[in-house]
PDB file of C-alpha atoms in Angstrom:
ATOM      1  CA  MET A 220     -21.105 -28.766 -22.307  1.00 55.00           C
ATOM      2  CA  ASN A 221     -17.944 -29.417 -20.421  1.00 88.00           C
ATOM      3  CA  THR A 222     -18.189 -28.757 -16.750  1.00 95.00           C
ATOM      4  CA  LEU A 223     -15.760 -26.599 -14.865  1.00 97.00           C
ATOM      5  CA  ARG A 224     -13.768 -27.939 -11.832  1.00 97.00           C
ATOM      6  CA  ALA A 225     -12.632 -25.933  -8.729  1.00 97.00           C
ATOM      7  CA  GLU A 226     -10.742 -27.339  -5.779  1.00 98.00           C
ATOM      8  CA  THR A 227      -9.076 -26.476  -2.573  1.00 98.00           C
ATOM      9  CA  THR A 228      -7.732 -28.273   0.521  1.00 98.00           C
ATOM     10  CA  VAL A 229      -8.791 -27.286   4.006  1.00 98.00           C
ATOM     11  CA  GLU A 230      -6.471 -28.024   6.671  1.00 97.00           C
ATOM     12  CA  LEU A 231      -9.278 -29.479   9.066  1.00 97.00           C
ATOM     13  CA  ASP A 232     -10.769 -33.057   9.428  1.00 95.00           C
ATOM     14  CA  LEU A 233     -13.642 -34.045   7.366  1.00 97.00           C
ATOM     15  CA  LYS A 234     -16.361 -33.772  10.125  1.00 96.00           C
ATOM     16  CA  ASP A 235     -15.604 -29.997  10.681  1.00 96.00           C
ATOM     17  CA  VAL A 236     -15.461 -29.022   7.125  1.00 97.00           C
ATOM     18  CA  TRP A 237     -18.790 -30.873   6.282  1.00 98.00           C
ATOM     19  CA  HIS A 238     -20.381 -28.995   9.329  1.00 97.00           C
ATOM     20  CA  PHE A 239     -19.074 -25.550   8.398  1.00 97.00           C
ATOM     21  CA  TRP A 240     -20.205 -26.314   4.449  1.00 98.00           C
ATOM     22  CA  THR A 241     -23.666 -27.420   5.416  1.00 98.00           C
ATOM     23  CA  THR A 242     -24.798 -25.212   8.294  1.00 97.00           C
ATOM     24  CA  ALA A 243     -26.766 -22.146   7.370  1.00 97.00           C
ATOM     25  CA  ASP A 244     -25.209 -19.641   9.850  1.00 97.00           C
ATOM     26  CA  ASP A 245     -21.851 -20.580   8.799  1.00 97.00           C
ATOM     27  CA  ILE A 246     -22.736 -20.493   5.041  1.00 97.00           C
ATOM     28  CA  LEU A 247     -23.912 -16.900   5.461  1.00 96.00           C
ATOM     29  CA  CYS A 248     -20.231 -16.034   6.579  1.00 96.00           C
ATOM     30  CA  TRP A 249     -18.173 -17.834   4.000  1.00 97.00           C
ATOM     31  CA  ASN A 250     -20.169 -17.959   0.790  1.00 96.00           C
ATOM     32  CA  ASN A 251     -18.831 -15.265  -1.012  1.00 95.00           C
ATOM     33  CA  PRO A 252     -15.838 -15.130  -3.857  1.00 93.00           C
ATOM     34  CA  SER A 253     -14.380 -11.792  -2.527  1.00 93.00           C
ATOM     35  CA  GLU A 254     -14.747  -9.140   0.074  1.00 93.00           C
ATOM     36  CA  GLU A 255     -17.007  -7.048  -2.556  1.00 95.00           C
ATOM     37  CA  TRP A 256     -19.844  -9.704  -2.085  1.00 95.00           C
ATOM     38  CA  HIS A 257     -21.681 -11.289   0.523  1.00 96.00           C
ATOM     39  CA  THR A 258     -24.481 -13.656   1.100  1.00 96.00           C
ATOM     40  CA  THR A 259     -27.718 -12.213   2.745  1.00 96.00           C
ATOM     41  CA  ARG A 260     -29.890 -15.011   2.963  1.00 97.00           C
ATOM     42  CA  VAL A 261     -29.585 -18.858   3.246  1.00 98.00           C
ATOM     43  CA  GLU A 262     -32.311 -21.374   3.162  1.00 97.00           C
ATOM     44  CA  THR A 263     -31.149 -25.064   3.001  1.00 97.00           C
ATOM     45  CA  ASP A 264     -32.884 -28.537   3.489  1.00 98.00           C
ATOM     46  CA  LEU A 265     -30.046 -30.638   3.316  1.00 98.00           C
ATOM     47  CA  ARG A 266     -31.574 -33.899   2.044  1.00 98.00           C
ATOM     48  CA  GLU A 267     -32.396 -35.617  -1.308  1.00 98.00           C
ATOM     49  CA  GLY A 268     -35.208 -33.735  -2.723  1.00 98.00           C
ATOM     50  CA  GLY A 269     -34.587 -30.827  -0.320  1.00 98.00           C
ATOM     51  CA  ALA A 270     -34.348 -27.288  -1.584  1.00 98.00           C
ATOM     52  CA  PHE A 271     -31.867 -24.612  -0.939  1.00 98.00           C
ATOM     53  CA  LEU A 272     -31.539 -20.809  -1.830  1.00 98.00           C
ATOM     54  CA  PHE A 273     -28.369 -18.764  -1.123  1.00 97.00           C
ATOM     55  CA  ARG A 274     -29.016 -14.804  -2.005  1.00 97.00           C
ATOM     56  CA  MET A 275     -25.555 -13.158  -2.953  1.00 96.00           C
ATOM     57  CA  GLU A 276     -25.322  -9.572  -3.408  1.00 96.00           C
ATOM     58  CA  THR A 277     -22.352  -7.165  -4.046  1.00 95.00           C
ATOM     59  CA  ILE A 278     -21.719  -5.202  -0.818  1.00 96.00           C
ATOM     60  CA  ASP A 279     -22.996  -1.953  -2.426  1.00 95.00           C
ATOM     61  CA  GLY A 280     -26.041  -3.731  -3.589  1.00 92.00           C
ATOM     62  CA  SER A 281     -25.469  -3.050  -7.299  1.00 95.00           C
ATOM     63  CA  ILE A 282     -25.503  -6.816  -8.225  1.00 94.00           C
ATOM     64  CA  GLY A 283     -27.511  -9.718  -6.873  1.00 94.00           C
ATOM     65  CA  PHE A 284     -28.876 -13.091  -7.648  1.00 94.00           C
ATOM     66  CA  ASP A 285     -30.376 -16.290  -5.994  1.00 95.00           C
ATOM     67  CA  HIS A 286     -28.524 -19.232  -6.167  1.00 95.00           C
ATOM     68  CA  GLY A 287     -30.837 -22.127  -5.485  1.00 97.00           C
ATOM     69  CA  GLY A 288     -31.889 -25.604  -6.422  1.00 98.00           C
ATOM     70  CA  THR A 289     -32.880 -29.233  -5.281  1.00 98.00           C
ATOM     71  CA  TYR A 290     -30.347 -31.564  -3.655  1.00 98.00           C
ATOM     72  CA  ASP A 291     -30.518 -34.611  -5.917  1.00 98.00           C
ATOM     73  CA  ARG A 292     -27.859 -36.856  -3.875  1.00 98.00           C
ATOM     74  CA  ILE A 293     -26.529 -36.275  -0.377  1.00 98.00           C
ATOM     75  CA  LEU A 294     -23.968 -38.540   1.247  1.00 98.00           C
ATOM     76  CA  PRO A 295     -22.766 -37.202   4.482  1.00 98.00           C
ATOM     77  CA  CYS A 296     -19.240 -36.057   4.738  1.00 98.00           C
ATOM     78  CA  GLN A 297     -18.856 -37.327   1.119  1.00 98.00           C
ATOM     79  CA  LEU A 298     -20.844 -35.818  -1.728  1.00 98.00           C
ATOM     80  CA  ILE A 299     -23.418 -33.215  -2.501  1.00 98.00           C
ATOM     81  CA  GLN A 300     -24.990 -33.095  -5.739  1.00 98.00           C
ATOM     82  CA  TYR A 301     -27.709 -30.615  -7.004  1.00 98.00           C
ATOM     83  CA  THR A 302     -29.579 -29.126  -9.815  1.00 98.00           C
ATOM     84  CA  GLY A 303     -29.884 -25.596  -9.722  1.00 97.00           C
ATOM     85  CA  TYR A 304     -33.229 -23.854 -10.749  1.00 95.00           C
ATOM     86  CA  ASP A 305     -31.769 -23.052 -14.187  1.00 94.00           C
ATOM     87  CA  GLY A 306     -31.207 -26.948 -14.759  1.00 96.00           C
ATOM     88  CA  ARG A 307     -27.411 -26.799 -14.509  1.00 96.00           C
ATOM     89  CA  GLN A 308     -25.958 -29.612 -12.377  1.00 97.00           C
ATOM     90  CA  SER A 309     -23.240 -29.482  -9.878  1.00 98.00           C
ATOM     91  CA  THR A 310     -21.304 -32.165  -7.578  1.00 98.00           C
ATOM     92  CA  ILE A 311     -19.144 -31.245  -4.622  1.00 98.00           C
ATOM     93  CA  ASN A 312     -16.851 -34.035  -3.338  1.00 98.00           C
ATOM     94  CA  PHE A 313     -15.315 -34.135   0.280  1.00 98.00           C
ATOM     95  CA  GLN A 314     -12.202 -36.216   0.721  1.00 98.00           C
ATOM     96  CA  SER A 315     -10.311 -36.915   3.752  1.00 97.00           C
ATOM     97  CA  VAL A 316      -6.144 -36.919   3.208  1.00 96.00           C
ATOM     98  CA  GLY A 317      -4.649 -37.186   6.514  1.00 94.00           C
ATOM     99  CA  ASN A 318      -5.868 -34.312   8.619  1.00 94.00           C
ATOM    100  CA  SER A 319      -7.019 -32.346   5.844  1.00 97.00           C
ATOM    101  CA  THR A 320      -9.936 -32.288   3.587  1.00 98.00           C
ATOM    102  CA  VAL A 321      -9.873 -31.921  -0.124  1.00 98.00           C
ATOM    103  CA  ILE A 322     -13.155 -30.081  -1.721  1.00 98.00           C
ATOM    104  CA  THR A 323     -13.642 -30.575  -5.502  1.00 98.00           C
ATOM    105  CA  GLU A 324     -16.639 -28.931  -7.015  1.00 98.00           C
ATOM    106  CA  HIS A 325     -17.573 -29.848 -10.673  1.00 98.00           C
ATOM    107  CA  PHE A 326     -20.207 -27.614 -12.144  1.00 97.00           C
ATOM    108  CA  GLU A 327     -21.876 -26.975 -15.629  1.00 96.00           C
ATOM    109  CA  PRO A 328     -21.201 -23.489 -16.487  1.00 95.00           C
ATOM    110  CA  SER A 329     -23.814 -20.712 -17.402  1.00 93.00           C
ATOM    111  CA  ASP A 330     -23.995 -20.000 -21.107  1.00 92.00           C
ATOM    112  CA  GLU A 331     -24.492 -16.397 -20.196  1.00 91.00           C
ATOM    113  CA  LEU A 332     -21.270 -15.502 -18.530  1.00 91.00           C
ATOM    114  CA  PRO A 333     -17.605 -16.384 -19.564  1.00 95.00           C
ATOM    115  CA  ARG A 334     -16.454 -19.918 -18.169  1.00 95.00           C
ATOM    116  CA  ASP A 335     -13.005 -18.117 -16.835  1.00 95.00           C
ATOM    117  CA  GLU A 336     -15.211 -15.644 -14.827  1.00 94.00           C
ATOM    118  CA  GLN A 337     -17.464 -18.232 -13.550  1.00 94.00           C
ATOM    119  CA  LEU A 338     -14.364 -20.602 -12.590  1.00 95.00           C
ATOM    120  CA  LEU A 339     -12.758 -17.638 -10.869  1.00 96.00           C
ATOM    121  CA  PHE A 340     -15.905 -16.814  -8.813  1.00 95.00           C
ATOM    122  CA  CYS A 341     -16.336 -20.473  -7.693  1.00 96.00           C
ATOM    123  CA  GLN A 342     -12.486 -20.609  -6.789  1.00 97.00           C
ATOM    124  CA  GLY A 343     -12.910 -17.442  -4.744  1.00 96.00           C
ATOM    125  CA  VAL A 344     -15.850 -19.028  -2.756  1.00 97.00           C
ATOM    126  CA  LEU A 345     -13.712 -21.978  -1.928  1.00 98.00           C
ATOM    127  CA  LYS A 346     -10.843 -19.872  -1.176  1.00 97.00           C
ATOM    128  CA  HIS A 347     -13.156 -17.956   1.251  1.00 96.00           C
ATOM    129  CA  PHE A 348     -14.513 -20.974   2.731  1.00 98.00           C
ATOM    130  CA  LYS A 349     -11.070 -22.263   3.516  1.00 97.00           C
ATOM    131  CA  ALA A 350     -10.103 -19.251   5.444  1.00 96.00           C
ATOM    132  CA  TYR A 351     -13.307 -19.167   7.434  1.00 97.00           C
ATOM    133  CA  ALA A 352     -13.233 -22.795   8.306  1.00 97.00           C
ATOM    134  CA  GLU A 353      -9.720 -22.857   9.276  1.00 96.00           C
ATOM    135  CA  GLY A 354      -9.967 -19.700  11.123  1.00 93.00           C
ATOM    136  CA  LYS A 355     -13.251 -20.832  12.747  1.00 84.00           C
ATOM    137  CA  LYS A 356     -11.741 -23.762  14.209  1.00 72.00           C
ATOM    138  CA  ALA A 357      -8.470 -22.206  15.174  1.00 68.00           C
ATOM    139  CA  SER A 358     -10.653 -19.705  17.252  1.00 73.00           C
ATOM    140  CA  SER A 359     -12.732 -22.410  19.035  1.00 67.00           C
ATOM    141  CA  GLY A 360     -10.084 -24.855  19.642  1.00 58.00           C
TER     142      GLY A 360
END
């Protein structure tokens, strides 16, 4: 199975990006692909062998799912690898480029949904993360 790849560049330093990406209160705010979705619950134990669970739902409550799994490898400010509860694997890389951070996510797609929809969903989440993180940093400093 070929992995899918989504990427964004966030105009913030790596330390801030890592903080916003890994903090539960922040994840609740940015983890959605569009304004029709939101994350209603976040549990995360960011360590190798630790578990995570993000409950995602449409705003109207008509669709929802749990995205969860186990962290396989954590390199702070560099890498998060995890295996979802369905066995699919994902890798998220964080790379400092000047005053910006490039986030690249590689993930195994589900056989149950069209690949292009899954890529658009993931790219939408990255887009919302970028907007949230850049806006949060601008408002705080």
